[in-house]
PDB file of C-alpha atoms and ligand atoms in Angstrom:
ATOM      1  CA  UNK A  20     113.884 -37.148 170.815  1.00  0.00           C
ATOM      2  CA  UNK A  21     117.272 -36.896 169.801  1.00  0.00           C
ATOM      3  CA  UNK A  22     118.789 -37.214 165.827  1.00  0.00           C
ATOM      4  CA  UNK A  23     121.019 -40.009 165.649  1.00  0.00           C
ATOM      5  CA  UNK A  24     124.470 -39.420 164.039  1.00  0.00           C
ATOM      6  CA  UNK A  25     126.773 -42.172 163.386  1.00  0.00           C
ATOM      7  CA  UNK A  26     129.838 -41.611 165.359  1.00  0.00           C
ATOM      8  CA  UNK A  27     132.254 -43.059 162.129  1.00  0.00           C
ATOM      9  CA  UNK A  28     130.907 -41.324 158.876  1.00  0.00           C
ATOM     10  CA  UNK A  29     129.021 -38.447 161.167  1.00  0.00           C
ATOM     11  CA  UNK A  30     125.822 -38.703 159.615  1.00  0.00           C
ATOM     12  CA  UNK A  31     122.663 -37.456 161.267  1.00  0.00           C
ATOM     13  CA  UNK A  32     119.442 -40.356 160.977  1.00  0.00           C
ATOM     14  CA  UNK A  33     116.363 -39.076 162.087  1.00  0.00           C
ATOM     15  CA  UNK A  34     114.907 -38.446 165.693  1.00  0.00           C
ATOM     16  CA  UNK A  35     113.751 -41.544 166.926  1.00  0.00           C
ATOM     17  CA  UNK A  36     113.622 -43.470 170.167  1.00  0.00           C
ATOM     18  CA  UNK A  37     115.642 -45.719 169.524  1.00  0.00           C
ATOM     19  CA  UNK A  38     118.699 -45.199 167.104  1.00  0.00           C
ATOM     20  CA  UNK A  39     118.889 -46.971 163.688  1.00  0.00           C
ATOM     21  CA  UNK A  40     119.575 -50.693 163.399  1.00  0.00           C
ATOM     22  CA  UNK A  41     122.783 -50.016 161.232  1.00  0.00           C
ATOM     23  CA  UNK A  42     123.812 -47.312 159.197  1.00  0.00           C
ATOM     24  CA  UNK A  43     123.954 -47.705 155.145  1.00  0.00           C
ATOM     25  CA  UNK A  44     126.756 -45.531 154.063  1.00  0.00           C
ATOM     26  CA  UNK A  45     128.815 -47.545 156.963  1.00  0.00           C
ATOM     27  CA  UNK A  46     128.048 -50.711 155.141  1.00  0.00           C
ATOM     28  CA  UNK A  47     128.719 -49.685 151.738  1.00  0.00           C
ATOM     29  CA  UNK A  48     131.938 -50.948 150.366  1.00  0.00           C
ATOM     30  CA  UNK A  49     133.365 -47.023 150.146  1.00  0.00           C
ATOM     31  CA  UNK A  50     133.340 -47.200 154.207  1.00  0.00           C
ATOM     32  CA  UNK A  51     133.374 -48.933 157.100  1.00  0.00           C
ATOM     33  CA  UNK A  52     131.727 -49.785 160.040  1.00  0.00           C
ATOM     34  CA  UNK A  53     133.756 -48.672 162.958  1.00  0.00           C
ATOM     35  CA  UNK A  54     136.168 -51.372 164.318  1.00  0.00           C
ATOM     36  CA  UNK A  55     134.042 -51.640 167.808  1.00  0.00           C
ATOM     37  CA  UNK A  56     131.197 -51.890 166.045  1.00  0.00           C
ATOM     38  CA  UNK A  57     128.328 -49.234 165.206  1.00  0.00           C
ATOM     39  CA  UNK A  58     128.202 -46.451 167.739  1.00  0.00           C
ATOM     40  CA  UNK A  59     125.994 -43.598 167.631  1.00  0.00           C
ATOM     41  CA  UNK A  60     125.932 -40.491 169.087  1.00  0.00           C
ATOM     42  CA  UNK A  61     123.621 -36.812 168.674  1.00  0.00           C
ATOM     43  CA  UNK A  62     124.501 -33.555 168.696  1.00  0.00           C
ATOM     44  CA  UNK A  63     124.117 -32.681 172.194  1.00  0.00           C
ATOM     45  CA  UNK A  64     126.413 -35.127 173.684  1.00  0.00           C
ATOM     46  CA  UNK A  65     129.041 -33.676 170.606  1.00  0.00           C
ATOM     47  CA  UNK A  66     128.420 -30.298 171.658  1.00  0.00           C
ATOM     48  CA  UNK A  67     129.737 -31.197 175.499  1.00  0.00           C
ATOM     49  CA  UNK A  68     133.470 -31.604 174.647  1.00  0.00           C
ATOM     50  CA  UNK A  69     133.218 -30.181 170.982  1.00  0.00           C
ATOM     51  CA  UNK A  70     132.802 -27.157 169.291  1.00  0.00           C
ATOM     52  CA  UNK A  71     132.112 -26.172 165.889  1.00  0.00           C
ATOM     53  CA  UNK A  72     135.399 -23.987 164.374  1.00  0.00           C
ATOM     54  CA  UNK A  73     135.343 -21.284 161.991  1.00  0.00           C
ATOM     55  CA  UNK A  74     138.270 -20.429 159.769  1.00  0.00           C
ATOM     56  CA  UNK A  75     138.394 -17.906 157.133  1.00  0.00           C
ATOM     57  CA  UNK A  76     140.163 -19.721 154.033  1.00  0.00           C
ATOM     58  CA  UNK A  77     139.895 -16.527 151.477  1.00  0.00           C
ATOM     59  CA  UNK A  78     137.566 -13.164 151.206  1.00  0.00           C
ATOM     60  CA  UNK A  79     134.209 -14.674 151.646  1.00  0.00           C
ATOM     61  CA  UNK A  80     134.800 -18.163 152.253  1.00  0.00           C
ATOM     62  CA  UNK A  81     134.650 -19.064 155.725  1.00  0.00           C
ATOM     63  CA  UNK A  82     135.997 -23.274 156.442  1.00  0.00           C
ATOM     64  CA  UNK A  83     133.378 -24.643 159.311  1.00  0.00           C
ATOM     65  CA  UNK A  84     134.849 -27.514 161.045  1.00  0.00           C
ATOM     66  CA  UNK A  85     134.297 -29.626 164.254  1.00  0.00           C
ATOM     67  CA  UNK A  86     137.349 -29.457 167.430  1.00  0.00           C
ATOM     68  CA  UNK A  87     138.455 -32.087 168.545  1.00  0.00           C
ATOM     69  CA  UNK A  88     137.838 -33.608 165.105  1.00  0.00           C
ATOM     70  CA  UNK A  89     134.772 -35.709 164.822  1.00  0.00           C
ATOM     71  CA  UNK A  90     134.253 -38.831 162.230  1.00  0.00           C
ATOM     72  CA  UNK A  91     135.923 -38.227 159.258  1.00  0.00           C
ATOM     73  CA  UNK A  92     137.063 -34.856 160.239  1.00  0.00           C
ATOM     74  CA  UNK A  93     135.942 -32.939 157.366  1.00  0.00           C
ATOM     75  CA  UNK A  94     135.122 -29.319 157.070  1.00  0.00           C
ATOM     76  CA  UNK A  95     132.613 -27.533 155.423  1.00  0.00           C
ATOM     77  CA  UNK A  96     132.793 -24.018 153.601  1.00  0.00           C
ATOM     78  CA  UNK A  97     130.611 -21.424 153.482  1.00  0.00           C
ATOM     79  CA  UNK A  98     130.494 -19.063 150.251  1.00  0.00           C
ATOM     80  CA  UNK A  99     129.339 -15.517 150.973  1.00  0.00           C
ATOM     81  CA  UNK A 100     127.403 -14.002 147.816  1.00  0.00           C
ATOM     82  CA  UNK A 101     125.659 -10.876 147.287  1.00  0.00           C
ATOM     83  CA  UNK A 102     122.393 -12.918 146.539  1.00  0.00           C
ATOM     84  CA  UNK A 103     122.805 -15.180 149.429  1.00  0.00           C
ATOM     85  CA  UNK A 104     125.354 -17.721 151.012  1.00  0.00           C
ATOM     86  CA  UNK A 105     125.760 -21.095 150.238  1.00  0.00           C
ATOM     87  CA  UNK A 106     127.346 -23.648 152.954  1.00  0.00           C
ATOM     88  CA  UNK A 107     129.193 -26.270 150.538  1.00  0.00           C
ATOM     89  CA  UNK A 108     129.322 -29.945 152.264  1.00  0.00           C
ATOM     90  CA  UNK A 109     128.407 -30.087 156.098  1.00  0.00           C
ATOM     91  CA  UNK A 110     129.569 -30.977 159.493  1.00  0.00           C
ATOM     92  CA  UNK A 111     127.800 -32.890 162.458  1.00  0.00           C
ATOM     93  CA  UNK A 112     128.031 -29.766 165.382  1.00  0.00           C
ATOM     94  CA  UNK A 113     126.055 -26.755 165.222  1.00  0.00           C
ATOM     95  CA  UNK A 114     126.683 -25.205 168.755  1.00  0.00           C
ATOM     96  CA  UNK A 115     125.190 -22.057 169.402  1.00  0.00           C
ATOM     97  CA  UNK A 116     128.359 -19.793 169.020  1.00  0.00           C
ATOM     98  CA  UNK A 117     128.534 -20.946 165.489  1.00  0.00           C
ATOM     99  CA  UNK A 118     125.403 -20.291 164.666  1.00  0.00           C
ATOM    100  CA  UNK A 119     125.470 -17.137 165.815  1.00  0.00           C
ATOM    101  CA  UNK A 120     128.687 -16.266 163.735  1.00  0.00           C
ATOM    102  CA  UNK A 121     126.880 -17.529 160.804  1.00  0.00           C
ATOM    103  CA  UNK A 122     124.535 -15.841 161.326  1.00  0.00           C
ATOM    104  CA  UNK A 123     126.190 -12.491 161.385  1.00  0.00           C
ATOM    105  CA  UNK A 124     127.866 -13.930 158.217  1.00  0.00           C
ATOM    106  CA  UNK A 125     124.250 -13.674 156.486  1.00  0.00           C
ATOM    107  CA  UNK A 126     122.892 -16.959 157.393  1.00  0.00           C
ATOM    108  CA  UNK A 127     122.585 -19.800 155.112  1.00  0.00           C
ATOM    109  CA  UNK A 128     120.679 -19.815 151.909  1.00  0.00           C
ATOM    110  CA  UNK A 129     121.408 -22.962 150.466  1.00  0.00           C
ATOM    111  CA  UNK A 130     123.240 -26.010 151.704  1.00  0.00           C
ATOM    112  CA  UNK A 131     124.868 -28.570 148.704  1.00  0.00           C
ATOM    113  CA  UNK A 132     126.686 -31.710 149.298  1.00  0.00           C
ATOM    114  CA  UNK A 133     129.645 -33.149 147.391  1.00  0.00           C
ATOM    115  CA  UNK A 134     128.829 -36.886 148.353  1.00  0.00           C
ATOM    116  CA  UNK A 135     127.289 -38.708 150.876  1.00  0.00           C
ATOM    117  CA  UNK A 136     129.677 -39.056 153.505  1.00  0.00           C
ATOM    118  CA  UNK A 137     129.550 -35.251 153.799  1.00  0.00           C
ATOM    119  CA  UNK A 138     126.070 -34.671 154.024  1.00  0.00           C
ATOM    120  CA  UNK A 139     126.519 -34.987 157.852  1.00  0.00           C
ATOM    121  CA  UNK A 140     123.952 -32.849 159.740  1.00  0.00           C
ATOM    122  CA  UNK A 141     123.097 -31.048 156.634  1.00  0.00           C
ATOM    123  CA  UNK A 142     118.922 -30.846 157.743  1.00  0.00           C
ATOM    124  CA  UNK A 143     119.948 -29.595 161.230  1.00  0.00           C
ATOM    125  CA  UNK A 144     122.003 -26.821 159.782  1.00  0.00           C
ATOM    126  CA  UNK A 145     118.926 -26.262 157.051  1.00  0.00           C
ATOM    127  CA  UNK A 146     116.158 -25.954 159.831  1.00  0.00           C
ATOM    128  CA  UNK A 147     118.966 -23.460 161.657  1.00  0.00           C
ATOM    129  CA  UNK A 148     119.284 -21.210 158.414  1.00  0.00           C
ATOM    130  CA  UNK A 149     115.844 -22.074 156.791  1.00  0.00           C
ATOM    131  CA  UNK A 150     117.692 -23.123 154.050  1.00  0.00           C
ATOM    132  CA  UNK A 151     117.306 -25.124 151.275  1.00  0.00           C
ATOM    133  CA  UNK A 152     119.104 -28.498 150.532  1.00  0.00           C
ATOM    134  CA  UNK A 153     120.004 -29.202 146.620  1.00  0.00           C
ATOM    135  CA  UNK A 154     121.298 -32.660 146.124  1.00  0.00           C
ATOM    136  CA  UNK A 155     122.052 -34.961 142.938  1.00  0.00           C
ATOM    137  CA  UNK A 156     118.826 -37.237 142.259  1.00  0.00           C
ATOM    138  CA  UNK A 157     121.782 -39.743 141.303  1.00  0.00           C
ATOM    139  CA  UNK A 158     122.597 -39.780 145.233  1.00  0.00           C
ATOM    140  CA  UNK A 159     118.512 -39.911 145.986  1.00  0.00           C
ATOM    141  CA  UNK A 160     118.706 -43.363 148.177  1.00  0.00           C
ATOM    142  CA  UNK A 161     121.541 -41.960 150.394  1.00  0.00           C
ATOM    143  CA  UNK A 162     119.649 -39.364 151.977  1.00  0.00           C
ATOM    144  CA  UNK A 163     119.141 -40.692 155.976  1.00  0.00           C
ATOM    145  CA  UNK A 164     117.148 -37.871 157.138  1.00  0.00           C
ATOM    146  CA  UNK A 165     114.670 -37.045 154.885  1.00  0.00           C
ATOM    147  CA  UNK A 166     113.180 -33.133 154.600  1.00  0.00           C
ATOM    148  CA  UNK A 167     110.927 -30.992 152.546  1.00  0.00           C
ATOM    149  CA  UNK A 168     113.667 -28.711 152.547  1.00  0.00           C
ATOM    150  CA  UNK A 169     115.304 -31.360 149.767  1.00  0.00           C
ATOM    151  CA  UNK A 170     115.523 -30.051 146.124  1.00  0.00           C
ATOM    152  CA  UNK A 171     116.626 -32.997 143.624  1.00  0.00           C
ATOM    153  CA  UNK A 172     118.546 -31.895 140.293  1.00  0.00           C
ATOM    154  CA  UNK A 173     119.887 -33.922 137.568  1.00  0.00           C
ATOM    155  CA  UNK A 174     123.029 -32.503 136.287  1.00  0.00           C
ATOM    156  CA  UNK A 175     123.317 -29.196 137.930  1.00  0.00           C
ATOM    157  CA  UNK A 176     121.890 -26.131 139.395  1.00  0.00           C
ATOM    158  CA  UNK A 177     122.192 -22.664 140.510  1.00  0.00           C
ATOM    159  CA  UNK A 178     121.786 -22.645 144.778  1.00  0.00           C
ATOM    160  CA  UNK A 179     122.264 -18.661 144.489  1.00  0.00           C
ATOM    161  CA  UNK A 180     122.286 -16.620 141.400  1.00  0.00           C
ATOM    162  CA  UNK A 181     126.601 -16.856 140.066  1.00  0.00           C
ATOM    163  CA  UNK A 182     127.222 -20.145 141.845  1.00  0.00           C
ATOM    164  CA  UNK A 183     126.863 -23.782 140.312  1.00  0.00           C
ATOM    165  CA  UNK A 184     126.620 -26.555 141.828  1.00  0.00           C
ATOM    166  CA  UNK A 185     127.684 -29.798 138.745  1.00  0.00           C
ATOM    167  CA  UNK A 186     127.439 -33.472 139.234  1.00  0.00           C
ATOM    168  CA  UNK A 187     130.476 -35.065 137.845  1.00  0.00           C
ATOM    169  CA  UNK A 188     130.208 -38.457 139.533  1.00  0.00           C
ATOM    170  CA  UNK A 189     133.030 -41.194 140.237  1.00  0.00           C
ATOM    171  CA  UNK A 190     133.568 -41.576 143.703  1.00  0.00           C
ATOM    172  CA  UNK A 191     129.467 -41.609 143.876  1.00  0.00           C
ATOM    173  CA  UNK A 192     127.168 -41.122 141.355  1.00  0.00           C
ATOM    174  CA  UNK A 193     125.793 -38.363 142.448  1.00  0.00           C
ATOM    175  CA  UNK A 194     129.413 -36.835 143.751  1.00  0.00           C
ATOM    176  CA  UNK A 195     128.904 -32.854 142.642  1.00  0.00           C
ATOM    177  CA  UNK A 196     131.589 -30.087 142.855  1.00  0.00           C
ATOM    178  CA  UNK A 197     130.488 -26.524 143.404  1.00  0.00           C
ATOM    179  CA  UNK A 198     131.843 -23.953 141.426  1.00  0.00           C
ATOM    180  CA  UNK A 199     132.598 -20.142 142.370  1.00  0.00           C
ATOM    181  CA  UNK A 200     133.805 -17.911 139.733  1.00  0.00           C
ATOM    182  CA  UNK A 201     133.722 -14.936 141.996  1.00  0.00           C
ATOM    183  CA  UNK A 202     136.252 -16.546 144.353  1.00  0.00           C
ATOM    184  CA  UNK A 203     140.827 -16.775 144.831  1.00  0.00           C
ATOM    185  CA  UNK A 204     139.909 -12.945 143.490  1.00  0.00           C
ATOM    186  CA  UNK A 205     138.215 -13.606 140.561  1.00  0.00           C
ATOM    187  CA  UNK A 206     139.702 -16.196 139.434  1.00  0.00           C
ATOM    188  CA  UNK A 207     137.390 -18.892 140.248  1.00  0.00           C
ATOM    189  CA  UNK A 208     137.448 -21.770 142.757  1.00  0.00           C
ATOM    190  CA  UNK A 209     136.521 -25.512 142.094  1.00  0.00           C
ATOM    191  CA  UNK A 210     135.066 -26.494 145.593  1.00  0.00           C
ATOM    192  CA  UNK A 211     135.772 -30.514 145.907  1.00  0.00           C
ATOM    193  CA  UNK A 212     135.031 -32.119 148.698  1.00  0.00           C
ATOM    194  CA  UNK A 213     136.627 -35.755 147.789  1.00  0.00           C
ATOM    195  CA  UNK A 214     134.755 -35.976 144.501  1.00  0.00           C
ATOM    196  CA  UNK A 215     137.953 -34.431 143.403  1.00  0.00           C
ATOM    197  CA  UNK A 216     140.254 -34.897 146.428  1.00  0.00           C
ATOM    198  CA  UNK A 217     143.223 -32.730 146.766  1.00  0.00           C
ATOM    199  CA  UNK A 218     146.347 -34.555 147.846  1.00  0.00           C
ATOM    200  CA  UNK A 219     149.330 -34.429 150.472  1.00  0.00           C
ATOM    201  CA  UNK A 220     151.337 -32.910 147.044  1.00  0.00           C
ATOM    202  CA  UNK A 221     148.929 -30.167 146.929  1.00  0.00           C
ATOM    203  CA  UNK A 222     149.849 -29.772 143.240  1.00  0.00           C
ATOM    204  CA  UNK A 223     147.829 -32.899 142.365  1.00  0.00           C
ATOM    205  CA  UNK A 224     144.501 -34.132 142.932  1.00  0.00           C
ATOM    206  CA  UNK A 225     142.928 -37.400 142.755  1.00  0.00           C
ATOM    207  CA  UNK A 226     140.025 -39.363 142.384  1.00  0.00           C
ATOM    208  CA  UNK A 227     138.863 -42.471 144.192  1.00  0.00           C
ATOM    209  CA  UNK A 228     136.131 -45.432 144.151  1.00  0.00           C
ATOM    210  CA  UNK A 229     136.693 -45.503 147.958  1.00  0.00           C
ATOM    211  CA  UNK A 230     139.217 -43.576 149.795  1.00  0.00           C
ATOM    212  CA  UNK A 231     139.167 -45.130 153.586  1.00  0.00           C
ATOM    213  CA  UNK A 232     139.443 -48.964 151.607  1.00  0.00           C
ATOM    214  CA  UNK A 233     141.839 -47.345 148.289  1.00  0.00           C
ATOM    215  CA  UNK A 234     139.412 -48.781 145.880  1.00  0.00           C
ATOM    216  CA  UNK A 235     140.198 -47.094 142.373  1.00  0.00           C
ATOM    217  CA  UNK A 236     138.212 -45.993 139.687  1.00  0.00           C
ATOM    218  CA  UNK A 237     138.489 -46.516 136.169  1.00  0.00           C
ATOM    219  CA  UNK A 238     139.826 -44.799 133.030  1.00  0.00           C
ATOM    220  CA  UNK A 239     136.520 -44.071 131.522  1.00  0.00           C
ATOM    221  CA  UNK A 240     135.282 -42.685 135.063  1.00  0.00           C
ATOM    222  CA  UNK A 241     138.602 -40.178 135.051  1.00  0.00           C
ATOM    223  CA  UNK A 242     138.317 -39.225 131.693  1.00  0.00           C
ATOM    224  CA  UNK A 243     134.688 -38.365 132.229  1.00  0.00           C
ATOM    225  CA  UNK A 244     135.242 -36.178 135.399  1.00  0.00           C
ATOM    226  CA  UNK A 245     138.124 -34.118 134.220  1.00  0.00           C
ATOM    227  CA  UNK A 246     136.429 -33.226 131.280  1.00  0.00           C
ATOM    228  CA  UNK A 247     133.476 -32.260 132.987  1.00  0.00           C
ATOM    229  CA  UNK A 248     135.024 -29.627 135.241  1.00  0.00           C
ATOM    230  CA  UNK A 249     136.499 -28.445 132.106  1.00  0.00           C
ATOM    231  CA  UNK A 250     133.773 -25.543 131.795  1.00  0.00           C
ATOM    232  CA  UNK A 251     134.493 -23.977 134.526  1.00  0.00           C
ATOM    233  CA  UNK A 252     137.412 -21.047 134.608  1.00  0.00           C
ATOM    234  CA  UNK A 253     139.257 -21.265 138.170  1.00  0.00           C
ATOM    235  CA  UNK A 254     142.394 -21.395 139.996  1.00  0.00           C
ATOM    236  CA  UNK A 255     142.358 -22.554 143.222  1.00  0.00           C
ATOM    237  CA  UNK A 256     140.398 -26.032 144.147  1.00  0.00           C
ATOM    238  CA  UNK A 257     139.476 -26.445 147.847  1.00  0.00           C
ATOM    239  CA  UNK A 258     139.306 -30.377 149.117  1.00  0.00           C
ATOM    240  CA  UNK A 259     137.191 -31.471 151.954  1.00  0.00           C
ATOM    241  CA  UNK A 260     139.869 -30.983 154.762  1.00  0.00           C
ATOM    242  CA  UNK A 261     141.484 -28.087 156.487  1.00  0.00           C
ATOM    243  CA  UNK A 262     144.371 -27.084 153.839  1.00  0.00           C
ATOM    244  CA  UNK A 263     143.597 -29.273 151.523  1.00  0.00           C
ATOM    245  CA  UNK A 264     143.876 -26.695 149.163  1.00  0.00           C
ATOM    246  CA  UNK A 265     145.432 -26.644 144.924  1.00  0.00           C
ATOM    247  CA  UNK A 266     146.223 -22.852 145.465  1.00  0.00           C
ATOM    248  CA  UNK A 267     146.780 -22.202 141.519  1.00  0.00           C
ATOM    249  CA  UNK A 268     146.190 -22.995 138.243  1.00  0.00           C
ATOM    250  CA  UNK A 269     143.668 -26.097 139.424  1.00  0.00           C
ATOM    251  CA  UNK A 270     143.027 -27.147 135.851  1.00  0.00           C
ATOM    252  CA  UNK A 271     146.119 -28.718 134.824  1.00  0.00           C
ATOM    253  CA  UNK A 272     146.498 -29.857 138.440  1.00  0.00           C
ATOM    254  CA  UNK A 273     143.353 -31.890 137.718  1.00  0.00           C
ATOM    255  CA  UNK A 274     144.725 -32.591 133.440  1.00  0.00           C
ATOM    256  CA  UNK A 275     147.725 -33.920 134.854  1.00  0.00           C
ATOM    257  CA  UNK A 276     146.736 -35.954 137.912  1.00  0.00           C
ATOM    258  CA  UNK A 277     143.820 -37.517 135.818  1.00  0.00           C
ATOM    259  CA  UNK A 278     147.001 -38.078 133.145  1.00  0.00           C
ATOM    260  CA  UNK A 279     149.143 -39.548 135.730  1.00  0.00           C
ATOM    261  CA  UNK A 280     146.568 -41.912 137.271  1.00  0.00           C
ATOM    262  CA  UNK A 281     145.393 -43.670 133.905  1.00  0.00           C
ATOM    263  CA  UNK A 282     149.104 -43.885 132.835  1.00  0.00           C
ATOM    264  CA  UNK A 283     149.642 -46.069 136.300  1.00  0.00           C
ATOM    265  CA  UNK A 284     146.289 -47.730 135.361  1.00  0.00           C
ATOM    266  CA  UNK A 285     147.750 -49.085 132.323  1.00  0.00           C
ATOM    267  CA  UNK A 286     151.028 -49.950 134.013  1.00  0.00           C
ATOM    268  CA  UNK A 287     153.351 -46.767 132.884  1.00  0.00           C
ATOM    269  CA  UNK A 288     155.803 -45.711 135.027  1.00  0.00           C
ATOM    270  CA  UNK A 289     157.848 -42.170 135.251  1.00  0.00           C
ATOM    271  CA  UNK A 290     160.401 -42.687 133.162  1.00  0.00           C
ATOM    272  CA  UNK A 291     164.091 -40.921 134.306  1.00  0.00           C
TER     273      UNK A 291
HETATM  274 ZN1  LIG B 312     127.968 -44.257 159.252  1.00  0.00          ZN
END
């Protein structure tokens, strides 16, 4: 039986005869449901005029994304560690020339997800690796495929020894940023996903309630997620999309976008 992925937010469901009656994170207020309706879709039927693309973004971080671009068009990254590698957010193809280059990239030890609308095929890709799957317990009723493979953790946790994965919430509860001090040589990288979502000015970030339907957030919320990445030394910050990358000094990107956004908030404007 196949796995049922919704063909707009490119999440898998599980195999079943039928596919599901309508798909949750669709509904939610932070999406949409496509404008012809729900459509679904699985894996094989992506694979036949798809294939999963890998990039290499930096020493030992390899972006994974989906060509022609599927969903939201997202890609994944995969951090290579001495103690194992850890593939940050997910896509919705696993073809078998990608698996086979992961594999020769050391496999997967542990997948973690920045939000829901990333957690895409994340179970497929865990069964491939024999993986495990560490996800927010904040963000515990948005898991559609269920596995035993799923670890739950409250604030954060360590997927492979030297790498953290931190909830810091907003856009979901449960949104989580992983955090690399070995990466941008040494220096640390902030992975993102939209949680923290690096913008067109790739000197800023931002931060967003809903991004498809430009729903804000709220002071508190901002305050509250720049402070909490404020433990972690790094430079670079890597979004959820191909180049959506802060390539230095990512800390006062994210001080001063967080600055910038409650000053508009409260009605300030730049002053010349
Ligand atoms: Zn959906």
């Amino acid at each position: 039986m196949p796995a049922w992925i919704c063909a707009t937010c490119g999440v898998q469901y599980p195999d079943t005869d039928q596919p599901p009656a309508a798909c949750p994170i669709c509904e939610d207020e932070r999406q949409y449901v496509g404008w012809d309706g729900q459509r679904w879709t699985t894996m094989a039927e992506l694979a036949r005029d798809r294939a999963t693309t890998l990039r290499d973004e930096e020493p030992d971080l390899i972006g994974i994304g989906v060509e022609p671009s599927f969903a939201i068009g997202q890609r994944a990254l995969l951090v290579r560690t001495p103690h194992g590698n850890v593939l940050w957010d997910c896509v919705s193809l696993l073809d078998e020339a990608a698996t086979r280059r992961i594999r020769d990239l050391g496999g997967i030890a542990a997948i973690c997800l920045s939000h829901p609308h990333f957690y895409a095929a994340n179970v497929e890709f865990a069964d491939a690796f024999d993986a495990r799957i560490l996800i927010p317990r904040a963000d515990q009723r948005w898991i559609q495929r269920p596995s035993p493979r799923v670890e739950l953790f409250d604030e954060d946790a360590e997927p492979v020894p030297g790498v953290t994965v931190a909830r810091i919430g907003g856009h979901f509860d449960g949104a989580a940023v992983l955090y690399w001090p070995a990466g941008s040589d040494g220096r640390g990288a902030l992975l993102t996903g939209d949680t923290i979502t690096v913008v067109q000015d790739r000197e800023w970030v931002s931060f967003m309630w809903s991004y498809p339907n430009l729903v804000p957030l709220d002071e508190a919320t901002i305050r509250d997620i720049a402070h909490r990445v404020e433990r972690f030394a790094f430079d670079r910050v890597y979004g959820g999309w191909w180049g959506r990358v802060v390539l230095r000094d990512g800390p006062a990107a994210i001080r001063r976008s967080a600055d910038r956004y409650i000053a508009r908030l409260n009605g300030e404007r730049p002053t010349d």
